[in-house]
Amino acid sequence: MKKIIVIAVVILLSSCSAKLLLPAQPDAERGAAIFKGLTLDDLNKGKDVFDKKCTQCHCHKRPGSWTEVQWRRIVPAMAEKAEKSNKIRISTAEQEQVLRYVVTMGQHSSKK
């Protein structure tokens, strides 16, 4: 019985340990086609907010899990939910940073 519990815990913990892609210059160049003036620094800021604030409520979500249209609905909805239920403030600027990161990096992961 203990063995089953240990296996279940390991599976649960590993499902929340997805590593986020680190943005690189080619990602910034690709993202700039969607978000005018996007820089590598912008992507890194978005990753940082995504990593620090979004994971306070749930595991990492892969950027390629949803389309740009879906992310444009998801990000503000999750920010509102985080503030109401967990008192986590995600500013409009931070939401935009996250959106730029997930949309840009989602294109990267969907090409694999």
Coordinates of C-alpha atoms in Angstrom, one line a residue:
M1 CA 0.0 0.0 0.0
K2 CA 2.8 2.4 0.9
K3 CA 4.4 1.7 -2.5
I4 CA 1.2 2.8 -4.3
I5 CA 1.1 6.0 -2.3
V6 CA 4.7 6.8 -3.1
I7 CA 4.2 6.1 -6.8
A8 CA 1.1 8.3 -6.8
V9 CA 2.9 11.2 -5.1
V10 CA 5.8 10.9 -7.5
I11 CA 3.4 11.0 -10.5
L12 CA 1.6 14.0 -9.1
L13 CA 4.8 16.0 -8.4
S14 CA 6.3 15.2 -11.8
S15 CA 3.1 16.4 -13.5
C16 CA 3.7 19.9 -12.0
S17 CA 7.4 20.1 -12.8
A18 CA 7.2 21.0 -16.5
K19 CA 10.1 23.2 -17.4
L20 CA 9.4 26.5 -19.2
L21 CA 11.2 27.2 -22.4
L22 CA 13.9 29.8 -22.0
P23 CA 13.4 32.5 -24.7
A24 CA 16.2 33.1 -27.2
Q25 CA 16.7 35.8 -29.8
P26 CA 15.0 33.8 -32.6
D27 CA 11.9 33.6 -30.4
A28 CA 12.0 37.4 -29.9
E29 CA 12.3 37.9 -33.7
R30 CA 9.4 35.5 -34.4
G31 CA 7.3 37.1 -31.7
A32 CA 8.0 40.6 -33.0
A33 CA 5.9 39.6 -36.1
I34 CA 2.9 39.5 -33.7
F35 CA 3.9 42.0 -31.0
K36 CA 5.6 45.0 -32.7
G37 CA 8.9 45.8 -31.0
L38 CA 9.0 42.7 -28.9
T39 CA 12.5 42.0 -27.4
L40 CA 14.2 39.1 -25.7
D41 CA 14.1 41.1 -22.5
D42 CA 10.3 41.4 -22.9
L43 CA 10.0 37.6 -23.3
N44 CA 12.1 37.0 -20.2
K45 CA 10.0 39.3 -18.1
G46 CA 6.9 37.5 -19.3
K47 CA 8.4 34.1 -18.4
D48 CA 9.4 35.5 -15.0
V49 CA 5.8 36.6 -14.2
F50 CA 4.4 33.4 -15.6
D51 CA 6.8 31.4 -13.5
K52 CA 6.4 33.3 -10.3
K53 CA 2.7 34.4 -10.2
C54 CA 0.8 31.8 -12.3
T55 CA 2.3 28.9 -10.5
Q56 CA 1.0 30.1 -7.1
C57 CA -2.4 28.8 -8.2
H58 CA -1.5 25.9 -10.5
C59 CA 1.3 23.9 -12.2
H60 CA 3.1 25.3 -15.2
K61 CA 1.0 25.3 -18.3
R62 CA 2.8 24.7 -21.6
P63 CA 2.6 27.7 -23.8
G64 CA 1.7 25.5 -26.8
S65 CA -1.3 24.1 -25.0
W66 CA -3.6 26.9 -26.3
T67 CA -3.8 29.1 -29.3
E68 CA -3.2 32.9 -29.3
V69 CA -7.0 33.5 -29.3
Q70 CA -7.4 31.2 -26.3
W71 CA -4.5 32.8 -24.4
R72 CA -6.0 36.2 -25.0
R73 CA -9.1 35.1 -23.1
I74 CA -7.3 32.9 -20.5
V75 CA -4.7 35.4 -19.3
P76 CA -7.1 38.1 -18.1
A77 CA -9.5 35.6 -16.7
M78 CA -6.8 33.9 -14.7
A79 CA -5.5 37.2 -13.4
E80 CA -9.0 38.1 -12.3
K81 CA -9.5 34.7 -10.6
A82 CA -6.0 34.9 -8.9
E83 CA -6.8 38.3 -7.4
K84 CA -10.3 37.3 -6.2
S85 CA -9.5 33.9 -4.8
N86 CA -5.8 34.1 -3.8
K87 CA -5.2 37.9 -3.5
I88 CA -2.5 37.7 -6.1
R89 CA -2.3 40.9 -8.1
I90 CA -1.2 40.6 -11.7
S91 CA -1.1 44.0 -13.3
T92 CA -2.3 44.8 -16.8
A93 CA 1.3 45.3 -17.8
E94 CA 2.3 41.9 -16.3
Q95 CA -0.7 40.2 -18.1
E96 CA 0.6 41.6 -21.4
Q97 CA 4.1 40.3 -20.6
V98 CA 2.7 36.9 -19.9
L99 CA 0.6 36.9 -23.0
R100 CA 3.5 37.8 -25.2
Y101 CA 5.6 35.0 -23.6
V102 CA 3.0 32.3 -23.9
V103 CA 1.9 33.2 -27.4
T104 CA 5.5 33.5 -28.7
M105 CA 6.8 30.4 -27.0
G106 CA 3.6 28.5 -27.9
Q107 CA 4.5 28.9 -31.5
H108 CA 7.9 27.5 -30.7
S109 CA 6.6 24.4 -28.9
S110 CA 3.8 23.8 -31.5
K111 CA 6.4 23.5 -34.3
K112 CA 8.1 20.4 -32.6

